[in-house]
DNA sequence: CATAGAAGTATACATCTGTATACCTCGTGC
DNA sequence: GCACGAGGTATACAGATGTATACTTCTATG
């Protein structure tokens, strides 16, 4: 009833935000990246340092990207559309690049005599060690992506949960396939190798996140990761190929002294 | 300048929310629980079904609890104060109750002849199996707490991350202590047992969350959990006490046929 | 060259949020 | 028997947010 004055109030939303983003290099390379990628990049930084992806605000992201809030709608329908696109895009790139971390050692470390069980086990050990180091470097190189991605694995959004869990599963399957092909292990049961790979990737989720939060702990965490992987390898061999146990015992007792 | 009318506008915030919470049972047991616990309970349900704990709104929680937003400040200073209190309280209760899940099988399954290595290994197997079943029941009984807690392990709030990670570590230490005392395993190296326990608890984080999201998968997940734990036990024994390998091989090949 | 569409901006506004101030209502201890 | 403090409520308001409408560039293609 007393709202008659409302019509007269003008411009109360003017200067909503005081962006000072005018005329940065009005020369040639003005829009080297599209607003779409600017938004994704801004959201990645925000999500990895302040909040969960799904809880970010559309205005907040646009502000961080130096863009108008409405620009958001030019590229994405929903907020879900945005976050999902982002996770899928980042995830796909991560998946292919992390695979190199174990494929390279598998290629570089020469195959062992397939009759010499002990040599094959030693080779597996060496590959685990080299791969772990490369994976930690990979964490460093993709810090924000890892933090944001891992955060959504058990996050609140069912959509992102599904996407990230599929990513984990795919990475684990890549690992399993490569192990089956190139590790020269007597792994009769493919299912066991797949399950074990999944367990390793999941564990690396914890270790990697801890590493990114406390980089100083790298040495201890790297060793923990190697240890864990080797424990599983030994476990798999013991249950799948008990006939190799004695040669494994030799390798292990030799390693204990080092 | 055109805001002269603002002073005249009255009651624009009246009836902020249309709560219909008047006079529910005006009889005796009116306030059986304090508002403090009502808030915690409401937040637990909201967090486990809709959003991350730290991203909940204070008004949202109060609304769900049927209380006035300001009641919040009667019990907690900050929002951080609230969430931290909540996690610590729920976590402490969870820690003591989950311990029973493995302590009970350890008590109920009779000790094996300490000279009979194979018997001790079979006992460990039985304890793992029984404990896993109880732990899955525990997931069911504390669904909301698990979902909310696990979500914060890699969540955005450093405070909650610290609290939940300490909880995980404490639960893992409980497990390690009980294993060292009651599992009759030749575990020379205490550090290995602690690390392995941590890995198991972390893995159960994934498996438990998946179970709570897809209860139908219980059987497969339970088996996966048992499998994983046994693989680690075998791995630990192989590396710590290679002299037990041959009796282990017997048990394993016998189990394979079953 | 014209022009249509894509990308971006400006303004607006209803709605929700955290919080401040003030008031009410018990049960307890003096 | 009364003062007081803890727990709870009512009202208010400044600020932020998502989104709608309309305007302005650019840029590619006929």
mmCIF file of N, CA, C and O in Angstrom, chain A residues 190-257:
data_model
loop_
_atom_site.group_PDB
_atom_site.id
_atom_site.type_symbol
_atom_site.label_atom_id
_atom_site.label_comp_id
_atom_site.label_asym_id
_atom_site.label_seq_id
_atom_site.Cartn_x
_atom_site.Cartn_y
_atom_site.Cartn_z
ATOM 1 N N UNK A 190 41.660 -61.269 -14.909
ATOM 2 C CA UNK A 190 41.596 -59.873 -15.319
ATOM 3 C C UNK A 190 40.806 -59.040 -14.329
ATOM 4 O O UNK A 190 41.145 -57.902 -14.033
ATOM 5 N N UNK A 191 39.758 -59.633 -13.788
ATOM 6 C CA UNK A 191 38.897 -58.879 -12.872
ATOM 7 C C UNK A 191 39.687 -58.416 -11.645
ATOM 8 O O UNK A 191 39.493 -57.293 -11.151
ATOM 9 N N UNK A 192 40.577 -59.250 -11.159
ATOM 10 C CA UNK A 192 41.372 -58.876 -9.993
ATOM 11 C C UNK A 192 42.263 -57.683 -10.325
ATOM 12 O O UNK A 192 42.401 -56.747 -9.529
ATOM 13 N N UNK A 193 42.845 -57.704 -11.500
ATOM 14 C CA UNK A 193 43.709 -56.587 -11.885
ATOM 15 C C UNK A 193 42.901 -55.297 -11.986
ATOM 16 O O UNK A 193 43.334 -54.232 -11.547
ATOM 17 N N UNK A 194 41.708 -55.383 -12.538
ATOM 18 C CA UNK A 194 40.872 -54.177 -12.653
ATOM 19 C C UNK A 194 40.490 -53.646 -11.272
ATOM 20 O O UNK A 194 40.536 -52.443 -11.007
ATOM 21 N N UNK A 195 40.094 -54.536 -10.411
ATOM 22 C CA UNK A 195 39.711 -54.110 -9.062
ATOM 23 C C UNK A 195 40.902 -53.484 -8.332
ATOM 24 O O UNK A 195 40.767 -52.473 -7.654
ATOM 25 N N UNK A 196 42.054 -54.103 -8.493
ATOM 26 C CA UNK A 196 43.240 -53.584 -7.825
ATOM 27 C C UNK A 196 43.632 -52.214 -8.375
ATOM 28 O O UNK A 196 44.008 -51.319 -7.614
ATOM 29 N N UNK A 197 43.521 -52.057 -9.668
ATOM 30 C CA UNK A 197 43.831 -50.754 -10.259
ATOM 31 C C UNK A 197 42.902 -49.678 -9.721
ATOM 32 O O UNK A 197 43.329 -48.570 -9.397
ATOM 33 N N UNK A 198 41.639 -50.019 -9.608
ATOM 34 C CA UNK A 198 40.690 -49.052 -9.062
ATOM 35 C C UNK A 198 41.074 -48.659 -7.641
ATOM 36 O O UNK A 198 41.055 -47.479 -7.270
ATOM 37 N N UNK A 199 41.461 -49.668 -6.863
ATOM 38 C CA UNK A 199 41.864 -49.381 -5.482
ATOM 39 C C UNK A 199 43.073 -48.461 -5.447
ATOM 40 O O UNK A 199 43.151 -47.548 -4.620
ATOM 41 N N UNK A 200 43.991 -48.673 -6.368
ATOM 42 C CA UNK A 200 45.190 -47.822 -6.395
ATOM 43 C C UNK A 200 44.830 -46.395 -6.767
ATOM 44 O O UNK A 200 45.259 -45.441 -6.119
ATOM 45 N N UNK A 201 44.014 -46.241 -7.795
ATOM 46 C CA UNK A 201 43.638 -44.887 -8.203
ATOM 47 C C UNK A 201 42.892 -44.185 -7.070
ATOM 48 O O UNK A 201 43.129 -43.016 -6.770
ATOM 49 N N UNK A 202 41.997 -44.911 -6.423
ATOM 50 C CA UNK A 202 41.259 -44.310 -5.313
ATOM 51 C C UNK A 202 42.204 -43.890 -4.195
ATOM 52 O O UNK A 202 42.064 -42.819 -3.606
ATOM 53 N N UNK A 203 43.141 -44.726 -3.897
ATOM 54 C CA UNK A 203 44.090 -44.392 -2.841
ATOM 55 C C UNK A 203 44.918 -43.166 -3.220
ATOM 56 O O UNK A 203 45.192 -42.307 -2.386
ATOM 57 N N UNK A 204 45.263 -43.092 -4.501
ATOM 58 C CA UNK A 204 46.056 -41.946 -4.956
ATOM 59 C C UNK A 204 45.271 -40.643 -4.852
ATOM 60 O O UNK A 204 45.850 -39.560 -4.796
ATOM 61 N N UNK A 205 43.976 -40.771 -4.862
ATOM 62 C CA UNK A 205 43.107 -39.628 -4.614
ATOM 63 C C UNK A 205 43.426 -38.991 -3.255
ATOM 64 O O UNK A 205 43.607 -37.781 -3.126
ATOM 65 N N UNK A 206 43.506 -39.831 -2.244
ATOM 66 C CA UNK A 206 43.816 -39.342 -0.902
ATOM 67 C C UNK A 206 45.231 -38.802 -0.829
ATOM 68 O O UNK A 206 45.485 -37.703 -0.329
ATOM 69 N N UNK A 207 46.149 -39.617 -1.315
ATOM 70 C CA UNK A 207 47.559 -39.243 -1.199
ATOM 71 C C UNK A 207 47.833 -37.980 -1.996
ATOM 72 O O UNK A 207 48.528 -37.074 -1.521
ATOM 73 N N UNK A 208 47.270 -37.897 -3.183
ATOM 74 C CA UNK A 208 47.498 -36.715 -4.012
ATOM 75 C C UNK A 208 46.928 -35.458 -3.383
ATOM 76 O O UNK A 208 47.569 -34.407 -3.385
ATOM 77 N N UNK A 209 45.743 -35.571 -2.841
ATOM 78 C CA UNK A 209 45.139 -34.395 -2.221
ATOM 79 C C UNK A 209 45.976 -33.932 -1.031
ATOM 80 O O UNK A 209 46.219 -32.735 -0.850
ATOM 81 N N UNK A 210 46.419 -34.887 -0.242
ATOM 82 C CA UNK A 210 47.252 -34.530 0.914
ATOM 83 C C UNK A 210 48.547 -33.877 0.445
ATOM 84 O O UNK A 210 49.007 -32.894 1.028
ATOM 85 N N UNK A 211 49.099 -34.423 -0.622
ATOM 86 C CA UNK A 211 50.334 -33.835 -1.156
ATOM 87 C C UNK A 211 50.110 -32.391 -1.592
ATOM 88 O O UNK A 211 50.921 -31.501 -1.280
ATOM 89 N N UNK A 212 49.020 -32.154 -2.303
ATOM 90 C CA UNK A 212 48.777 -30.794 -2.794
ATOM 91 C C UNK A 212 48.517 -29.825 -1.650
ATOM 92 O O UNK A 212 48.827 -28.639 -1.737
ATOM 93 N N UNK A 213 47.975 -30.339 -0.564
ATOM 94 C CA UNK A 213 47.746 -29.458 0.586
ATOM 95 C C UNK A 213 49.026 -29.256 1.393
ATOM 96 O O UNK A 213 49.248 -28.189 1.965
ATOM 97 N N UNK A 214 49.850 -30.291 1.459
ATOM 98 C CA UNK A 214 51.106 -30.206 2.224
ATOM 99 C C UNK A 214 52.274 -30.681 1.361
ATOM 100 O O UNK A 214 52.760 -31.810 1.539
ATOM 101 N N UNK A 215 52.733 -29.836 0.468
ATOM 102 C CA UNK A 215 53.776 -30.262 -0.485
ATOM 103 C C UNK A 215 55.051 -30.724 0.217
ATOM 104 O O UNK A 215 55.788 -31.550 -0.334
ATOM 105 N N UNK A 216 55.285 -30.251 1.407
ATOM 106 C CA UNK A 216 56.489 -30.642 2.141
ATOM 107 C C UNK A 216 56.542 -32.148 2.416
ATOM 108 O O UNK A 216 57.601 -32.718 2.620
ATOM 109 N N UNK A 217 55.372 -32.748 2.454
ATOM 110 C CA UNK A 217 55.338 -34.180 2.799
ATOM 111 C C UNK A 217 55.625 -35.071 1.598
ATOM 112 O O UNK A 217 55.413 -36.283 1.669
ATOM 113 N N UNK A 218 56.069 -34.494 0.526
ATOM 114 C CA UNK A 218 56.188 -35.277 -0.709
ATOM 115 C C UNK A 218 56.928 -36.600 -0.529
ATOM 116 O O UNK A 218 56.432 -37.653 -0.925
ATOM 117 N N UNK A 219 58.107 -36.524 0.060
ATOM 118 C CA UNK A 219 58.897 -37.757 0.170
ATOM 119 C C UNK A 219 58.134 -38.868 0.883
ATOM 120 O O UNK A 219 58.032 -39.998 0.393
ATOM 121 N N UNK A 220 57.587 -38.524 2.056
ATOM 122 C CA UNK A 220 56.864 -39.537 2.830
ATOM 123 C C UNK A 220 55.671 -40.078 2.044
ATOM 124 O O UNK A 220 55.421 -41.285 2.026
ATOM 125 N N UNK A 221 54.953 -39.178 1.392
ATOM 126 C CA UNK A 221 53.751 -39.606 0.673
ATOM 127 C C UNK A 221 54.100 -40.451 -0.539
ATOM 128 O O UNK A 221 53.427 -41.432 -0.848
ATOM 129 N N UNK A 222 55.178 -40.062 -1.198
ATOM 130 C CA UNK A 222 55.591 -40.827 -2.367
ATOM 131 C C UNK A 222 55.949 -42.255 -1.955
ATOM 132 O O UNK A 222 55.554 -43.228 -2.594
ATOM 133 N N UNK A 223 56.669 -42.336 -0.850
ATOM 134 C CA UNK A 223 57.045 -43.659 -0.354
ATOM 135 C C UNK A 223 55.803 -44.454 0.045
ATOM 136 O O UNK A 223 55.700 -45.656 -0.218
ATOM 137 N N UNK A 224 54.869 -43.761 0.672
ATOM 138 C CA UNK A 224 53.619 -44.419 1.080
ATOM 139 C C UNK A 224 52.891 -44.972 -0.142
ATOM 140 O O UNK A 224 52.372 -46.095 -0.117
ATOM 141 N N UNK A 225 52.881 -44.186 -1.215
ATOM 142 C CA UNK A 225 52.202 -44.629 -2.427
ATOM 143 C C UNK A 225 52.887 -45.858 -3.026
ATOM 144 O O UNK A 225 52.230 -46.840 -3.385
ATOM 145 N N UNK A 226 54.213 -45.804 -3.106
ATOM 146 C CA UNK A 226 54.946 -46.959 -3.633
ATOM 147 C C UNK A 226 54.667 -48.203 -2.801
ATOM 148 O O UNK A 226 54.380 -49.279 -3.322
ATOM 149 N N UNK A 227 54.756 -48.003 -1.512
ATOM 150 C CA UNK A 227 54.554 -49.102 -0.574
ATOM 151 C C UNK A 227 53.196 -49.757 -0.796
ATOM 152 O O UNK A 227 53.072 -50.972 -0.862
ATOM 153 N N UNK A 228 52.193 -48.900 -0.902
ATOM 154 C CA UNK A 228 50.833 -49.399 -1.061
ATOM 155 C C UNK A 228 50.700 -50.198 -2.349
ATOM 156 O O UNK A 228 50.164 -51.317 -2.360
ATOM 157 N N UNK A 229 51.219 -49.644 -3.432
ATOM 158 C CA UNK A 229 51.099 -50.335 -4.716
ATOM 159 C C UNK A 229 51.826 -51.680 -4.675
ATOM 160 O O UNK A 229 51.308 -52.692 -5.149
ATOM 161 N N UNK A 230 53.017 -51.672 -4.082
ATOM 162 C CA UNK A 230 53.770 -52.921 -4.035
ATOM 163 C C UNK A 230 53.067 -53.970 -3.182
ATOM 164 O O UNK A 230 53.041 -55.151 -3.526
ATOM 165 N N UNK A 231 52.483 -53.504 -2.077
ATOM 166 C CA UNK A 231 51.753 -54.429 -1.216
ATOM 167 C C UNK A 231 50.653 -55.123 -1.998
ATOM 168 O O UNK A 231 50.435 -56.328 -1.877
ATOM 169 N N UNK A 232 49.970 -54.348 -2.833
ATOM 170 C CA UNK A 232 48.891 -54.932 -3.625
ATOM 171 C C UNK A 232 49.448 -55.871 -4.690
ATOM 172 O O UNK A 232 48.896 -56.946 -4.935
ATOM 173 N N UNK A 233 50.542 -55.480 -5.320
ATOM 174 C CA UNK A 233 51.146 -56.355 -6.326
ATOM 175 C C UNK A 233 51.530 -57.694 -5.703
ATOM 176 O O UNK A 233 51.214 -58.764 -6.225
ATOM 177 N N UNK A 234 52.176 -57.615 -4.558
ATOM 178 C CA UNK A 234 52.569 -58.848 -3.861
ATOM 179 C C UNK A 234 51.335 -59.666 -3.505
ATOM 180 O O UNK A 234 51.297 -60.885 -3.682
ATOM 181 N N UNK A 235 50.314 -58.972 -3.024
ATOM 182 C CA UNK A 235 49.086 -59.677 -2.675
ATOM 183 C C UNK A 235 48.475 -60.370 -3.873
ATOM 184 O O UNK A 235 48.071 -61.533 -3.788
ATOM 185 N N UNK A 236 48.423 -59.675 -4.994
ATOM 186 C CA UNK A 236 47.834 -60.265 -6.198
ATOM 187 C C UNK A 236 48.630 -61.481 -6.645
ATOM 188 O O UNK A 236 48.070 -62.541 -6.945
ATOM 189 N N UNK A 237 49.958 -61.347 -6.670
ATOM 190 C CA UNK A 237 50.777 -62.476 -7.106
ATOM 191 C C UNK A 237 50.594 -63.662 -6.175
ATOM 192 O O UNK A 237 50.446 -64.809 -6.612
ATOM 193 N N UNK A 238 50.565 -63.371 -4.876
ATOM 194 C CA UNK A 238 50.435 -64.457 -3.916
ATOM 195 C C UNK A 238 49.132 -65.216 -4.100
ATOM 196 O O UNK A 238 49.100 -66.444 -3.988
ATOM 197 N N UNK A 239 48.061 -64.482 -4.373
ATOM 198 C CA UNK A 239 46.784 -65.183 -4.491
ATOM 199 C C UNK A 239 46.585 -65.768 -5.879
ATOM 200 O O UNK A 239 45.905 -66.771 -6.033
ATOM 201 N N UNK A 240 47.166 -65.137 -6.889
ATOM 202 C CA UNK A 240 46.927 -65.609 -8.252
ATOM 203 C C UNK A 240 47.954 -66.634 -8.709
ATOM 204 O O UNK A 240 47.631 -67.529 -9.486
ATOM 205 N N UNK A 241 49.170 -66.481 -8.243
ATOM 206 C CA UNK A 241 50.225 -67.382 -8.719
ATOM 207 C C UNK A 241 51.132 -67.790 -7.566
ATOM 208 O O UNK A 241 52.265 -67.325 -7.465
ATOM 209 N N UNK A 242 50.605 -68.623 -6.668
ATOM 210 C CA UNK A 242 51.372 -68.991 -5.477
ATOM 211 C C UNK A 242 52.706 -69.641 -5.828
ATOM 212 O O UNK A 242 53.642 -69.624 -5.015
ATOM 213 N N UNK A 243 52.830 -70.162 -7.035
ATOM 214 C CA UNK A 243 54.078 -70.831 -7.402
ATOM 215 C C UNK A 243 55.233 -69.840 -7.515
ATOM 216 O O UNK A 243 56.397 -70.226 -7.517
ATOM 217 N N UNK A 244 54.885 -68.551 -7.590
ATOM 218 C CA UNK A 244 55.948 -67.549 -7.688
ATOM 219 C C UNK A 244 56.401 -67.063 -6.323
ATOM 220 O O UNK A 244 57.297 -66.226 -6.218
ATOM 221 N N UNK A 245 55.764 -67.591 -5.291
ATOM 222 C CA UNK A 245 56.020 -67.052 -3.958
ATOM 223 C C UNK A 245 57.481 -67.141 -3.554
ATOM 224 O O UNK A 245 58.020 -66.224 -2.939
ATOM 225 N N UNK A 246 58.135 -68.242 -3.923
ATOM 226 C CA UNK A 246 59.501 -68.361 -3.416
ATOM 227 C C UNK A 246 60.454 -67.370 -4.075
ATOM 228 O O UNK A 246 61.278 -66.754 -3.404
ATOM 229 N N UNK A 247 60.296 -67.182 -5.380
ATOM 230 C CA UNK A 247 61.178 -66.191 -6.005
ATOM 231 C C UNK A 247 60.859 -64.801 -5.495
ATOM 232 O O UNK A 247 61.737 -63.944 -5.361
ATOM 233 N N UNK A 248 59.568 -64.583 -5.152
ATOM 234 C CA UNK A 248 59.201 -63.287 -4.602
ATOM 235 C C UNK A 248 59.850 -63.098 -3.242
ATOM 236 O O UNK A 248 60.327 -62.000 -2.919
ATOM 237 N N UNK A 249 59.863 -64.161 -2.449
ATOM 238 C CA UNK A 249 60.475 -64.077 -1.120
ATOM 239 C C UNK A 249 61.931 -63.650 -1.235
ATOM 240 O O UNK A 249 62.415 -62.837 -0.446
ATOM 241 N N UNK A 250 62.601 -64.175 -2.238
ATOM 242 C CA UNK A 250 64.008 -63.786 -2.434
ATOM 243 C C UNK A 250 64.124 -62.293 -2.691
ATOM 244 O O UNK A 250 64.881 -61.594 -2.026
ATOM 245 N N UNK A 251 63.333 -61.808 -3.640
ATOM 246 C CA UNK A 251 63.387 -60.390 -3.982
ATOM 247 C C UNK A 251 63.088 -59.532 -2.759
ATOM 248 O O UNK A 251 63.763 -58.540 -2.485
ATOM 249 N N UNK A 252 62.069 -59.954 -2.004
ATOM 250 C CA UNK A 252 61.648 -59.141 -0.871
ATOM 251 C C UNK A 252 62.703 -59.101 0.224
ATOM 252 O O UNK A 252 62.974 -58.042 0.790
ATOM 253 N N UNK A 253 63.286 -60.248 0.528
ATOM 254 C CA UNK A 253 64.279 -60.231 1.601
ATOM 255 C C UNK A 253 65.526 -59.469 1.153
ATOM 256 O O UNK A 253 66.198 -58.830 1.960
ATOM 257 N N UNK A 254 65.803 -59.505 -0.140
ATOM 258 C CA UNK A 254 66.924 -58.713 -0.645
ATOM 259 C C UNK A 254 66.604 -57.226 -0.521
ATOM 260 O O UNK A 254 67.444 -56.427 -0.128
ATOM 261 N N UNK A 255 65.352 -56.870 -0.817
ATOM 262 C CA UNK A 255 64.953 -55.462 -0.765
ATOM 263 C C UNK A 255 64.960 -54.956 0.671
ATOM 264 O O UNK A 255 65.215 -53.788 0.931
ATOM 265 N N UNK A 256 64.667 -55.818 1.599
ATOM 266 C CA UNK A 256 64.579 -55.419 3.005
ATOM 267 C C UNK A 256 65.905 -54.855 3.510
ATOM 268 O O UNK A 256 65.951 -53.970 4.363
ATOM 269 N N UNK A 257 67.019 -55.414 2.985
ATOM 270 C CA UNK A 257 68.324 -54.985 3.465
ATOM 271 C C UNK A 257 68.718 -53.632 2.883
ATOM 272 O O UNK A 257 69.514 -52.909 3.474
#
